[in-house]
PDB file of C-alpha atoms and ligand atoms in Angstrom:
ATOM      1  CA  UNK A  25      70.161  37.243 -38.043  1.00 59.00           C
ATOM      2  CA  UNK A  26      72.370  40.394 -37.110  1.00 64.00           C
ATOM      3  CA  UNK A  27      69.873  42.632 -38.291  1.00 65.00           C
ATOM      4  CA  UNK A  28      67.259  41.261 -36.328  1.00 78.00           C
ATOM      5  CA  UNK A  29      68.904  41.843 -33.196  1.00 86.00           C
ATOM      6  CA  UNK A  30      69.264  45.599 -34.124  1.00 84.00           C
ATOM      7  CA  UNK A  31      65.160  45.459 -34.651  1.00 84.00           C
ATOM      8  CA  UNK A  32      64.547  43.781 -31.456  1.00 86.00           C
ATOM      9  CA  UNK A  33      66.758  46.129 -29.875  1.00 87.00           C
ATOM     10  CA  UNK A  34      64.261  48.980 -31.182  1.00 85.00           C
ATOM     11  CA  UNK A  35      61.007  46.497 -30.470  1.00 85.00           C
ATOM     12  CA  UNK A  36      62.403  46.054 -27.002  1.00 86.00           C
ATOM     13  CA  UNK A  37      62.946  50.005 -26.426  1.00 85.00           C
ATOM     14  CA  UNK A  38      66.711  49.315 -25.384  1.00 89.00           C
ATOM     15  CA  UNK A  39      67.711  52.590 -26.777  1.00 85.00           C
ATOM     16  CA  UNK A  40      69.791  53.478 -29.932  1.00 90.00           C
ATOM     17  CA  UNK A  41      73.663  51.788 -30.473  1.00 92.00           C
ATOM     18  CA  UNK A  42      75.443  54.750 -29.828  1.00 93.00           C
ATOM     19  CA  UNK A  43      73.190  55.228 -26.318  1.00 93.00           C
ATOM     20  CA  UNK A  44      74.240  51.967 -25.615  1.00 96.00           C
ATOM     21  CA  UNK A  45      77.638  51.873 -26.303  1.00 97.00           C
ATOM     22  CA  UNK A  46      78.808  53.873 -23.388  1.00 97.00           C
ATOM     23  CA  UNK A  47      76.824  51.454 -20.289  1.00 97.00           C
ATOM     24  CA  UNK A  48      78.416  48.420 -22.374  1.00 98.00           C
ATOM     25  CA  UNK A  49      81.668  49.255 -22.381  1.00 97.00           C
ATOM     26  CA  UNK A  50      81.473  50.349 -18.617  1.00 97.00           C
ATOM     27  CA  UNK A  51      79.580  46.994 -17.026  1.00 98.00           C
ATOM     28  CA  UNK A  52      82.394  45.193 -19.313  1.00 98.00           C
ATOM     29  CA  UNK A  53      85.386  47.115 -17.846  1.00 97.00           C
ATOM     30  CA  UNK A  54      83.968  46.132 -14.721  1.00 97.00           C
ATOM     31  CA  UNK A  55      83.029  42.730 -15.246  1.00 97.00           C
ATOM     32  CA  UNK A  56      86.097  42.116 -17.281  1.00 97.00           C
ATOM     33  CA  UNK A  57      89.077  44.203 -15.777  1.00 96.00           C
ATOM     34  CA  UNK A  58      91.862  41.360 -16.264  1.00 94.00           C
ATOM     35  CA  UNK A  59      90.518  41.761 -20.064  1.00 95.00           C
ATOM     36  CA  UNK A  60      94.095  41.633 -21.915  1.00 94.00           C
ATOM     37  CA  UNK A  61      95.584  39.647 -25.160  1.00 95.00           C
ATOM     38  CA  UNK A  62      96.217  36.503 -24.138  1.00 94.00           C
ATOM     39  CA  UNK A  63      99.443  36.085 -26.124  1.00 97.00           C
ATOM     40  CA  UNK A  64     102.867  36.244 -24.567  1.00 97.00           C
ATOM     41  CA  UNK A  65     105.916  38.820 -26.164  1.00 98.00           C
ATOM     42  CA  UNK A  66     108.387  40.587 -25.194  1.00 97.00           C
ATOM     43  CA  UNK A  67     108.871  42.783 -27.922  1.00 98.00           C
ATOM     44  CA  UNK A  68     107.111  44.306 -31.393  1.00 98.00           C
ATOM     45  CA  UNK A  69     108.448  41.121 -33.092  1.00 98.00           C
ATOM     46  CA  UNK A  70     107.817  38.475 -30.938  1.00 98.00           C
ATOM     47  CA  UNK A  71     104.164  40.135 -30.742  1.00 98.00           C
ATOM     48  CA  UNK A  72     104.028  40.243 -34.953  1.00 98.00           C
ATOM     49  CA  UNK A  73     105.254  36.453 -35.075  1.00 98.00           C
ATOM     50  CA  UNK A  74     102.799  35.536 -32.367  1.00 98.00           C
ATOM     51  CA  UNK A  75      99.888  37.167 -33.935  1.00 98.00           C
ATOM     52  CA  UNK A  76     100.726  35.507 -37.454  1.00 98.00           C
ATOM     53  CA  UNK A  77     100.837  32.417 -35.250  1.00 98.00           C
ATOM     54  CA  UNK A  78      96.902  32.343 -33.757  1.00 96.00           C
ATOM     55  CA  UNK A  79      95.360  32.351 -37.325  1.00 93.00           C
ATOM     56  CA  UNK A  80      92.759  29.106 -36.927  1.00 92.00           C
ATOM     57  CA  UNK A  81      95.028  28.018 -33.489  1.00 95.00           C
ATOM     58  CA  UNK A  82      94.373  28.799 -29.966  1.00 94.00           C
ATOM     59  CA  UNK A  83      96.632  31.101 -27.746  1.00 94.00           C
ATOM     60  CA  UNK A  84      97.828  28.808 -25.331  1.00 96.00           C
ATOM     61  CA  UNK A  85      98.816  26.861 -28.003  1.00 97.00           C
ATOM     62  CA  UNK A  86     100.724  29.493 -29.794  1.00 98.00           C
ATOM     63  CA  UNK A  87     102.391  30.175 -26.147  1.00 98.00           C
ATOM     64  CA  UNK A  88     103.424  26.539 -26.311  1.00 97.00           C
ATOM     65  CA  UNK A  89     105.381  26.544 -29.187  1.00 98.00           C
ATOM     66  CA  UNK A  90     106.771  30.571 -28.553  1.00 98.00           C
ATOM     67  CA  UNK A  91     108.151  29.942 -25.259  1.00 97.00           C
ATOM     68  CA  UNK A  92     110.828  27.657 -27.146  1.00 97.00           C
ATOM     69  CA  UNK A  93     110.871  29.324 -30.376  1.00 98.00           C
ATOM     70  CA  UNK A  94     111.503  33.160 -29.045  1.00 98.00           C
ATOM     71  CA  UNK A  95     114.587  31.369 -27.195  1.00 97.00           C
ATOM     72  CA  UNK A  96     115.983  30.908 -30.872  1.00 98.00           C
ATOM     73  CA  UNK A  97     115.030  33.121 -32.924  1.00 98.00           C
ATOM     74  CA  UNK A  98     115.527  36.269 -31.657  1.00 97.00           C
ATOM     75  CA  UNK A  99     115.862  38.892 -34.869  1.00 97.00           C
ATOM     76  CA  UNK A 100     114.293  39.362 -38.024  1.00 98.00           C
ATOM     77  CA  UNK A 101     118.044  37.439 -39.670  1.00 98.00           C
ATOM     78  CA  UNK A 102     117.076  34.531 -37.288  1.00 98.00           C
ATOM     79  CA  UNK A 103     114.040  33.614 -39.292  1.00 98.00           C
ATOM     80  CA  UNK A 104     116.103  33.570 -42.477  1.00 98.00           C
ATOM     81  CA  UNK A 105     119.311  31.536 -40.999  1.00 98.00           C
ATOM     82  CA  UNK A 106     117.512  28.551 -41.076  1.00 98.00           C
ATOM     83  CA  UNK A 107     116.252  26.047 -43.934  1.00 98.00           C
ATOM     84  CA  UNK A 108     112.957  26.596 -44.402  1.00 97.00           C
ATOM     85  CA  UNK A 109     111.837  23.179 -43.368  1.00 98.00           C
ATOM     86  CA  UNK A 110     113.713  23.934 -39.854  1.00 98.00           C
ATOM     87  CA  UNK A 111     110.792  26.677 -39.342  1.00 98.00           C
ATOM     88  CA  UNK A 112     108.181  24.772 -40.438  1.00 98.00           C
ATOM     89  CA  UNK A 113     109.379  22.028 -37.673  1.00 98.00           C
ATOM     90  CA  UNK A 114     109.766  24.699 -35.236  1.00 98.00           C
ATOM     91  CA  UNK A 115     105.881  25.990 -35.667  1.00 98.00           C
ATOM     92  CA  UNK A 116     104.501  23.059 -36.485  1.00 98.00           C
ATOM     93  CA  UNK A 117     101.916  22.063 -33.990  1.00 97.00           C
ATOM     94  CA  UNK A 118     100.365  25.662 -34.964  1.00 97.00           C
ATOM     95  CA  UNK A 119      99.209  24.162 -37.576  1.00 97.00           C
ATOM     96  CA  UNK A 120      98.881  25.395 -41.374  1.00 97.00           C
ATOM     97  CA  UNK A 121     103.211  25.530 -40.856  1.00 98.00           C
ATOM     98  CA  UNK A 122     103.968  25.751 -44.784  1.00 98.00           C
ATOM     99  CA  UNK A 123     101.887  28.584 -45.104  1.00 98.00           C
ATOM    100  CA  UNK A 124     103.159  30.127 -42.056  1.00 98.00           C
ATOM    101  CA  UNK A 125     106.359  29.687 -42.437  1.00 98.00           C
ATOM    102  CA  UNK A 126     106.423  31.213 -46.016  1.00 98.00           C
ATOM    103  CA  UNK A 127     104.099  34.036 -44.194  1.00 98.00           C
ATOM    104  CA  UNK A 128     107.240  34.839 -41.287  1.00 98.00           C
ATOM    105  CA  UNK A 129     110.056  34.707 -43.769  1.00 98.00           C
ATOM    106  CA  UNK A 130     108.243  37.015 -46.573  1.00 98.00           C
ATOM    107  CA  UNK A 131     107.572  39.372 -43.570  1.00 98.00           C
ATOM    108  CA  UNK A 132     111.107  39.081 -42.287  1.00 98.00           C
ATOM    109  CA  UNK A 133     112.762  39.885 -45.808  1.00 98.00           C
ATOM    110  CA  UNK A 134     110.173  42.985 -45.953  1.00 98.00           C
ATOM    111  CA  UNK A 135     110.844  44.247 -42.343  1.00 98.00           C
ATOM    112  CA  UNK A 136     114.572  43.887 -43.049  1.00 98.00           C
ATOM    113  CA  UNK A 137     114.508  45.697 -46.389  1.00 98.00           C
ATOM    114  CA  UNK A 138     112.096  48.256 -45.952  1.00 97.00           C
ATOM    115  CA  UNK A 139     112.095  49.048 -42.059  1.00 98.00           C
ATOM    116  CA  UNK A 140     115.388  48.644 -40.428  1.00 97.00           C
ATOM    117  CA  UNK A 141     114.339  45.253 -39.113  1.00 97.00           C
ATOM    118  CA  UNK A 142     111.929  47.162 -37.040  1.00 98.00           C
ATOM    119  CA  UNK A 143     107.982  46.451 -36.527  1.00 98.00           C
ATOM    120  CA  UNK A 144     106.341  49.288 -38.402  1.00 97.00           C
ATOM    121  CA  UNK A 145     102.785  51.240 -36.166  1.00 95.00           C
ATOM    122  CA  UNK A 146     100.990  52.150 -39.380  1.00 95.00           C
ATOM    123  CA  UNK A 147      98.010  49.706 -40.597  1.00 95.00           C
ATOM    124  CA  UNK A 148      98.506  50.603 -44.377  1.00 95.00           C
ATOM    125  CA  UNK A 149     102.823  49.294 -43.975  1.00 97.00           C
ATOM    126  CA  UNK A 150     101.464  46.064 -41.650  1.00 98.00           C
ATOM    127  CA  UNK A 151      98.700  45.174 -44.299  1.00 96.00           C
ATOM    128  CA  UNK A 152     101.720  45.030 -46.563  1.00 96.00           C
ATOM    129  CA  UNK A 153     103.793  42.844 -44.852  1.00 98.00           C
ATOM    130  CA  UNK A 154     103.318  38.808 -46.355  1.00 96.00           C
ATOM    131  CA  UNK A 155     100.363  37.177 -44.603  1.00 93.00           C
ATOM    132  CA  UNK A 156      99.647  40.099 -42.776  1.00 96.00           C
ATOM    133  CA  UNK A 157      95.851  40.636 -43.087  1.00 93.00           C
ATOM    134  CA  UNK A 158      93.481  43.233 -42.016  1.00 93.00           C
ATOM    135  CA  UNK A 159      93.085  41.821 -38.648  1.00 93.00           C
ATOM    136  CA  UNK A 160      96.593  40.842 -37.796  1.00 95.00           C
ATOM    137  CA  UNK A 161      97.442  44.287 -38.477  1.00 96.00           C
ATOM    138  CA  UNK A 162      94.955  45.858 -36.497  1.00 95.00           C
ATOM    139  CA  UNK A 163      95.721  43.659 -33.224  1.00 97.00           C
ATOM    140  CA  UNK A 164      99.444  44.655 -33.899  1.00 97.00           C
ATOM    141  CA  UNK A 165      98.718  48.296 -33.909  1.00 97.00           C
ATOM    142  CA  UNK A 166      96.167  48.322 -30.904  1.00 96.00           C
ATOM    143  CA  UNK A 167      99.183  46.037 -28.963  1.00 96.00           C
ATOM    144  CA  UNK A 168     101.801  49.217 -29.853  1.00 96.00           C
ATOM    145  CA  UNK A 169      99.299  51.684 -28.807  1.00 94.00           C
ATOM    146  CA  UNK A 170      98.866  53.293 -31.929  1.00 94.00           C
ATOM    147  CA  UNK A 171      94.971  51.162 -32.494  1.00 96.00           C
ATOM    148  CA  UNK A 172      93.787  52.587 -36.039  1.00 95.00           C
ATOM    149  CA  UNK A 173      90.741  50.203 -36.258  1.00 95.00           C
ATOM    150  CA  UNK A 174      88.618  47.279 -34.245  1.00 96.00           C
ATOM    151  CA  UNK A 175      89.604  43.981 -34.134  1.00 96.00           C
ATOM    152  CA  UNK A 176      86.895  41.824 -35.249  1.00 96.00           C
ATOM    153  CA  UNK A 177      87.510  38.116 -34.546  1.00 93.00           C
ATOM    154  CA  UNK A 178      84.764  35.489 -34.159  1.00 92.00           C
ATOM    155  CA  UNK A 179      83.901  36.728 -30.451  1.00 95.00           C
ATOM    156  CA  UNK A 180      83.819  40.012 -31.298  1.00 97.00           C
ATOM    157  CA  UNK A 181      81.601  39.587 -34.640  1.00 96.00           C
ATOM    158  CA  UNK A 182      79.218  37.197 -32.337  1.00 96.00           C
ATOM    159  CA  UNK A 183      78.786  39.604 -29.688  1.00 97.00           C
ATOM    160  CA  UNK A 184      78.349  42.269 -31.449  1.00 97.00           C
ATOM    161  CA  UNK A 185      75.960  41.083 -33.583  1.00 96.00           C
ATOM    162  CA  UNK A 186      73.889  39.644 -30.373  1.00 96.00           C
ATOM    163  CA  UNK A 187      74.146  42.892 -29.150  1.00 97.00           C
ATOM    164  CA  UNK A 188      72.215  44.755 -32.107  1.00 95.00           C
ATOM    165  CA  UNK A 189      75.404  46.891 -32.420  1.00 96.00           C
ATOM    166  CA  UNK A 190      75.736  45.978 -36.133  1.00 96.00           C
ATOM    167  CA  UNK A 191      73.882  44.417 -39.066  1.00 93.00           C
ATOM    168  CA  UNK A 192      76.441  43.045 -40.858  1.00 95.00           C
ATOM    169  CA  UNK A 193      78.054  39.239 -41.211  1.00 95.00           C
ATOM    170  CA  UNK A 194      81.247  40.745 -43.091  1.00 96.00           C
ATOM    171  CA  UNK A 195      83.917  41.882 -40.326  1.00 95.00           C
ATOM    172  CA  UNK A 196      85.377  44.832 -42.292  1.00 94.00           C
ATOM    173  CA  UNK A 197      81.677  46.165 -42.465  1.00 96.00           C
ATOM    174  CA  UNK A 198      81.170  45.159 -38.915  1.00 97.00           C
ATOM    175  CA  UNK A 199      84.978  47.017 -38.042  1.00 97.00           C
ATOM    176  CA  UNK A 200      82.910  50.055 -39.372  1.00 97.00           C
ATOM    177  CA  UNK A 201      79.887  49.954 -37.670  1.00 97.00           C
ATOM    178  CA  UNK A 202      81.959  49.488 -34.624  1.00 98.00           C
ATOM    179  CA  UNK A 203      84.235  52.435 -35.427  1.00 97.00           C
ATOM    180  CA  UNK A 204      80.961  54.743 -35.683  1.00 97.00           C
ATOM    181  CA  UNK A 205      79.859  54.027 -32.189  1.00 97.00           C
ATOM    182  CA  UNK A 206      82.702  53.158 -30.107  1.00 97.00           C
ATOM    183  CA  UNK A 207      84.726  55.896 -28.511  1.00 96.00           C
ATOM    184  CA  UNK A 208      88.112  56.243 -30.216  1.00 95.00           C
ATOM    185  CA  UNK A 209      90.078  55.943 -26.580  1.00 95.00           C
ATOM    186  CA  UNK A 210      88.423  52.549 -26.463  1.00 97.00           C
ATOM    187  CA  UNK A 211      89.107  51.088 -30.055  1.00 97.00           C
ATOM    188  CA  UNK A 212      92.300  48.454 -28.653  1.00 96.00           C
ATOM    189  CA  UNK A 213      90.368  47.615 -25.287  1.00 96.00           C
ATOM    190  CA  UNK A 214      86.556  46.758 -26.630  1.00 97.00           C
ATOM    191  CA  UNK A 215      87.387  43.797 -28.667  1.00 97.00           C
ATOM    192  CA  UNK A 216      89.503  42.439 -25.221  1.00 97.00           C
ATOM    193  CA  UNK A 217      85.826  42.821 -23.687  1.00 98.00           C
ATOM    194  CA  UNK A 218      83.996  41.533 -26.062  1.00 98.00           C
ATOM    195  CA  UNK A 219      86.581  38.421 -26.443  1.00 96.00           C
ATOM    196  CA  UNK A 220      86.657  37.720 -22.864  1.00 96.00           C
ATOM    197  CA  UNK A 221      83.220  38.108 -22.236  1.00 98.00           C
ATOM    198  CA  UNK A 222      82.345  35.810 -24.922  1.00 97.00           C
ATOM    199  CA  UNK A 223      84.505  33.415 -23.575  1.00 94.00           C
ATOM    200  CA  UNK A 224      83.006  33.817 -19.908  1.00 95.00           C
ATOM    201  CA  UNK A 225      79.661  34.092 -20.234  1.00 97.00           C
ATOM    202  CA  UNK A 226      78.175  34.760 -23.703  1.00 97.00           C
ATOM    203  CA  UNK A 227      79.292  31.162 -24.889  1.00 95.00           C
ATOM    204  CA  UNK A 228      78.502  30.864 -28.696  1.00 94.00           C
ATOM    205  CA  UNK A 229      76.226  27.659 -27.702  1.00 93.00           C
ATOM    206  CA  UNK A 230      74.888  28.253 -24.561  1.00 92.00           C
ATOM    207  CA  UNK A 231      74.889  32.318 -23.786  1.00 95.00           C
ATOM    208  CA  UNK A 232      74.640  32.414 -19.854  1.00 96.00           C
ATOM    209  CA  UNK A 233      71.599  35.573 -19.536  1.00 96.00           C
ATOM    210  CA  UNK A 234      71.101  35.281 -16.294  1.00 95.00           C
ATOM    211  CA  UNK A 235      74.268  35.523 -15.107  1.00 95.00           C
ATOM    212  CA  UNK A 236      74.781  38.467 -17.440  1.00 97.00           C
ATOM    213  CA  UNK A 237      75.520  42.530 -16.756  1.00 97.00           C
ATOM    214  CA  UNK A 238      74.592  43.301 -20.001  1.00 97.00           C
ATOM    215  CA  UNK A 239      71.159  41.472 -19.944  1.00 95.00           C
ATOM    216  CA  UNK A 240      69.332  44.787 -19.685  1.00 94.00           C
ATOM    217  CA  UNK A 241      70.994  46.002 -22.868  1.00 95.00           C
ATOM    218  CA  UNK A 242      70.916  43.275 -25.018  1.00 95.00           C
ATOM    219  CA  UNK A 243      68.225  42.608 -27.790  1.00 94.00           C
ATOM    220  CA  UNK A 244      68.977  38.739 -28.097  1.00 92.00           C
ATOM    221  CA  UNK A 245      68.938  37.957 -24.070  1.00 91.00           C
ATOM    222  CA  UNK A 246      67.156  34.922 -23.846  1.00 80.00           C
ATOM    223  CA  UNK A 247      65.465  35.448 -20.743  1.00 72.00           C
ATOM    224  CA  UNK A 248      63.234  38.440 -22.219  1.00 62.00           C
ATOM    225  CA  UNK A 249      62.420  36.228 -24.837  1.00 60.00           C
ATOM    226  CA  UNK A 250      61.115  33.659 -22.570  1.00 57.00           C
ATOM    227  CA  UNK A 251      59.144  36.296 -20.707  1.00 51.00           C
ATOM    228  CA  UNK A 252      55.115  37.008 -22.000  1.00 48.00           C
ATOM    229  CA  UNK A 253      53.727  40.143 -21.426  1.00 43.00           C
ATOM    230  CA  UNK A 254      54.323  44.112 -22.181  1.00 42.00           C
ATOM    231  CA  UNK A 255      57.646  45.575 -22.567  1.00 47.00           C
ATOM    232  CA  UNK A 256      57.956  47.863 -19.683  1.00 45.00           C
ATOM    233  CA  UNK A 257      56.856  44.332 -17.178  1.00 41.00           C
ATOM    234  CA  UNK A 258      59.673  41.951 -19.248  1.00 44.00           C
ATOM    235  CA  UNK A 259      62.245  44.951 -18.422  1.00 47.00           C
ATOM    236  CA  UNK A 260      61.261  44.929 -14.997  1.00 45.00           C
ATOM    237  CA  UNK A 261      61.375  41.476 -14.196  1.00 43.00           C
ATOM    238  CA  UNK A 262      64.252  40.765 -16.540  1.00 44.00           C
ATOM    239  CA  UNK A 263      66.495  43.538 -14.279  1.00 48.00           C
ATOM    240  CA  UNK A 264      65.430  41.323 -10.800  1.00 48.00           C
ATOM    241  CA  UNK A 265      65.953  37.943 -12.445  1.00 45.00           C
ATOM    242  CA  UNK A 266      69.393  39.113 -13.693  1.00 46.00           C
ATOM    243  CA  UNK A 267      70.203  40.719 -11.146  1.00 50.00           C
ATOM    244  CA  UNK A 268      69.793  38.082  -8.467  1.00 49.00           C
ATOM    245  CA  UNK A 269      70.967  35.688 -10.995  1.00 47.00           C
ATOM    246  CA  UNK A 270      74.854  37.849 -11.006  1.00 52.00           C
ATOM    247  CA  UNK A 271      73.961  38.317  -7.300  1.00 51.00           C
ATOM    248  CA  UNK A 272      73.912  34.253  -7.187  1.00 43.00           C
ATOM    249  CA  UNK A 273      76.897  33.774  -9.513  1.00 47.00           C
ATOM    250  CA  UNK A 274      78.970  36.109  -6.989  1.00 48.00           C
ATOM    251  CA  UNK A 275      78.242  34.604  -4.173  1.00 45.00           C
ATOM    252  CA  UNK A 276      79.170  30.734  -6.036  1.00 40.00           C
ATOM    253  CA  UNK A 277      82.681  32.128  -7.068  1.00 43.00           C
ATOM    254  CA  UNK A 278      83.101  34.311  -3.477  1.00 39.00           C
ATOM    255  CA  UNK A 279      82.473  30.863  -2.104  1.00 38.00           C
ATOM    256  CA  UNK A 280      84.102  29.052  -4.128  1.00 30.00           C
TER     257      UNK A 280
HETATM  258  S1  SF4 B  15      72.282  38.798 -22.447  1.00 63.64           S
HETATM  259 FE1  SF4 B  15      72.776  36.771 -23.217  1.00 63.64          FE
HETATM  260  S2  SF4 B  15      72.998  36.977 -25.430  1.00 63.64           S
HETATM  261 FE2  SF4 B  15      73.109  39.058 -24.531  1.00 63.64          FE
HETATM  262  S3  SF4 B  15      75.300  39.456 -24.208  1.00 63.64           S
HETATM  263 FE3  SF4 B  15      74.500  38.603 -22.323  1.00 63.64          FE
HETATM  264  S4  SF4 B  15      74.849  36.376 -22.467  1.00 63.64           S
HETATM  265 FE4  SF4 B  15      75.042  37.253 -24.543  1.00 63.64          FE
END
């Protein structure tokens, strides 16, 4: 599926990835300038907890149960005070708690032990942490400004397979296509954009085109493939449709 997008993109004469990159991280930034984590912290732990937290929840969930949970434990030696089973009450509506829980307090004996109780920037020592995976790590690092990879969640692997930017179903091999195309300076922001755009317009069900900024760009947009004729006329038309499509879609939310 993924590399058929990156065909189409070539069939369609949409220009090479890395000519592409560049317009789709600009029309994002300015469709999407509120594009953030959605996760509230205060500091490097609360943001490390909360991040182990979202794995197969939703954010406003894992606000939920923070808001609360932050107020007591405030330290590395918090997470170890308790009984175990006072944790796992504590995060339980997270879901997967047991697992969790086991996850925090592994990662707590580590941080204490090995870092001064402090949250350490470096993806190789937050890969090492218990329950600390790949991409847990890398949305830690991009949060502390020191991003050393992409995040690839399932927005981010969706989108950019839609938009021909990679080939591949496996995220670390979709990190590095990603890492080959998009500008370093950009590494923590793009999967924001990606995340929120997913979320906003390019649905995983029903992918809004016509409403779209990217529509001209993107080898899977649905309305070129529901337009007959030569390339250069689809392009054409597709750029007024869309366009009066986002014009449409900005006067609705001006209006409303
Ligand atoms: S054109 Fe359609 S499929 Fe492509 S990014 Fe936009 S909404 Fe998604």
């Amino acid at each position: 599926m993924a590399r058929s997008y990156v065909r189409e993109a070539r069939r369609r004469g949409l220009g090479r990835r890395r000519e592409r990159i560049g317009p789709i991280v600009g029309r994002l930034s300015d469709e999407h300038a509120d594009a953030q984590i959605a996760l509230r912290f205060r500091s490097d732990l609360e943001l490390l907890v909360s991040v182990m937290l979202s794995a197969q929840t939703t954010d406003t969930n894992v606000n939920r149960v923070t808001e609360a949970l932050f107020r007591k434990y405030r330290k590395p030696e918090d997470y170890l005070a308790v009984p175990e089973e006072e944790l796992q009450r504590d995060i339980y509506t997270t879901g997967f708690y047991r697992q969790k829980t086991k996850a925090i307090r592994g990662t707590m004996r580590v941080l204490l032990e090995e870092y001064d109780g402090e949250v350490p920037r470096r993806l190789e020592d937050l890969v090492r942490l218990p329950g600390v995976a790949r991409k847990t790590a890398n949305v830690v690092a991009a949060e502390l400004g020191h991003a050393q990879g992409v995040v690839v969640d399932t927005h981010v692997r969706r989108l950019s397979q839609r938009l021909g930017l990679t080939r591949h179903d496996d995220p670390v091999k979709i990190e590095r296509d990603l890492q080959r195309i998009v500008p370093r300076a950009d590494w923590a922001r793009f999967p924001h954009l990606l995340i929120w755009h997913g979320r906003r317009v390019c649905n995983a069900r029903r992918p809004r085109c016509d409403d779209c900024a990217l529509e001209d760009l993107c080898p899977s947009s649905r309305l070129a493939a529901a337009l007959p004729g030569p390339a250069e006329l689809r392009s054409a038309e597709l750029r007024s449709s869309a366009a009066s499509g986002r014009a449409r879609a900005g006067s609705r939310s001006r209006s409303g």
